[in-house]
C-alpha positions as a printed Julia matrix, in Angstrom:
74×3 Matrix{Float64}:
 -35.0   57.14   -3.82
 -36.06  56.56   -7.41
 -34.22  59.68   -8.59
 -31.07  58.52   -6.81
 -31.42  55.07   -8.42
 -31.79  56.54  -11.93
 -28.94  59.01  -11.4
 -26.67  56.28  -10.12
 -27.4   54.05  -13.08
 -26.77  56.8   -15.61
 -23.85  58.7   -14.09
 -21.77  56.05  -12.35
 -20.15  54.52  -15.46
 -19.09  58.01  -16.57
 -17.84  58.89  -13.08
 -15.9   55.63  -12.75
 -14.2   56.21  -16.11
 -13.39  59.81  -15.16
 -11.94  58.76  -11.8
  -9.88  55.99  -13.42
  -8.51  58.38  -16.05
  -7.69  61.07  -13.45
  -5.95  58.51  -11.23
  -4.0   57.11  -14.16
  -2.84  60.57  -15.3
  -1.9   61.53  -11.75
  -0.03  58.25  -11.32
   2.04  59.03  -14.41
   2.62  62.71  -13.57
   3.4   62.54   -9.84
   6.42  61.21   -8.02
   4.44  60.32   -4.88
   2.75  57.09   -5.86
   1.72  55.6    -2.52
  -1.43  57.7    -2.34
  -2.37  56.68   -5.86
  -2.35  53.03   -4.84
  -4.97  53.95   -2.25
  -6.89  55.88   -4.91
  -7.03  52.72   -7.02
  -8.39  50.87   -3.97
 -11.05  53.57   -3.49
 -11.93  53.27   -7.17
 -12.27  49.52   -6.7
 -14.66  50.2    -3.79
 -16.75  52.46   -6.01
 -16.83  49.84   -8.76
 -17.78  47.08   -6.32
 -20.49  49.31   -4.85
 -21.83  49.98   -8.33
 -22.08  46.25   -9.01
 -23.63  45.49   -5.62
 -26.23  48.25   -5.79
 -28.22  46.28   -8.36
 -29.04  43.61   -5.77
 -28.72  45.5    -2.47
 -29.38  49.19   -3.08
 -28.48  50.67    0.28
 -25.21  48.79    0.75
 -24.14  49.61   -2.8
 -24.92  53.31   -2.43
 -23.03  53.47    0.87
 -20.01  51.82   -0.76
 -20.19  54.23   -3.7
 -20.42  57.25   -1.41
 -17.58  56.08    0.82
 -15.36  55.3    -2.15
 -15.92  58.69   -3.72
 -15.21  60.5    -0.42
 -12.02  58.48    0.12
 -10.9   59.11   -3.49
 -11.48  62.87   -3.17
  -9.76  63.15    0.21
  -6.65  61.35   -1.02
C-alpha cells in the first residue's frame, strides 16, 4: 500500500495534466463534443479523488481508478 501511496502522490499531478491536455486538444480537434463533456467530468472525478485520498486513502484511490477507467473508455 505504501508503494501505491507514493506512486499516487508523484504521478497523479502529471497524469491529471496529461489527461486535461489530451481532452482539451481532442475537444478542439473533434466535431463530436458530447463525449468530451463526459471526459471533463471523469477528469473532475480523478481530481476530486486525488484531493480526497490525502484524508481517506481507499475512497480517493477508488475515485481515481474509476475516473481513469471512465476517461479511457470514453
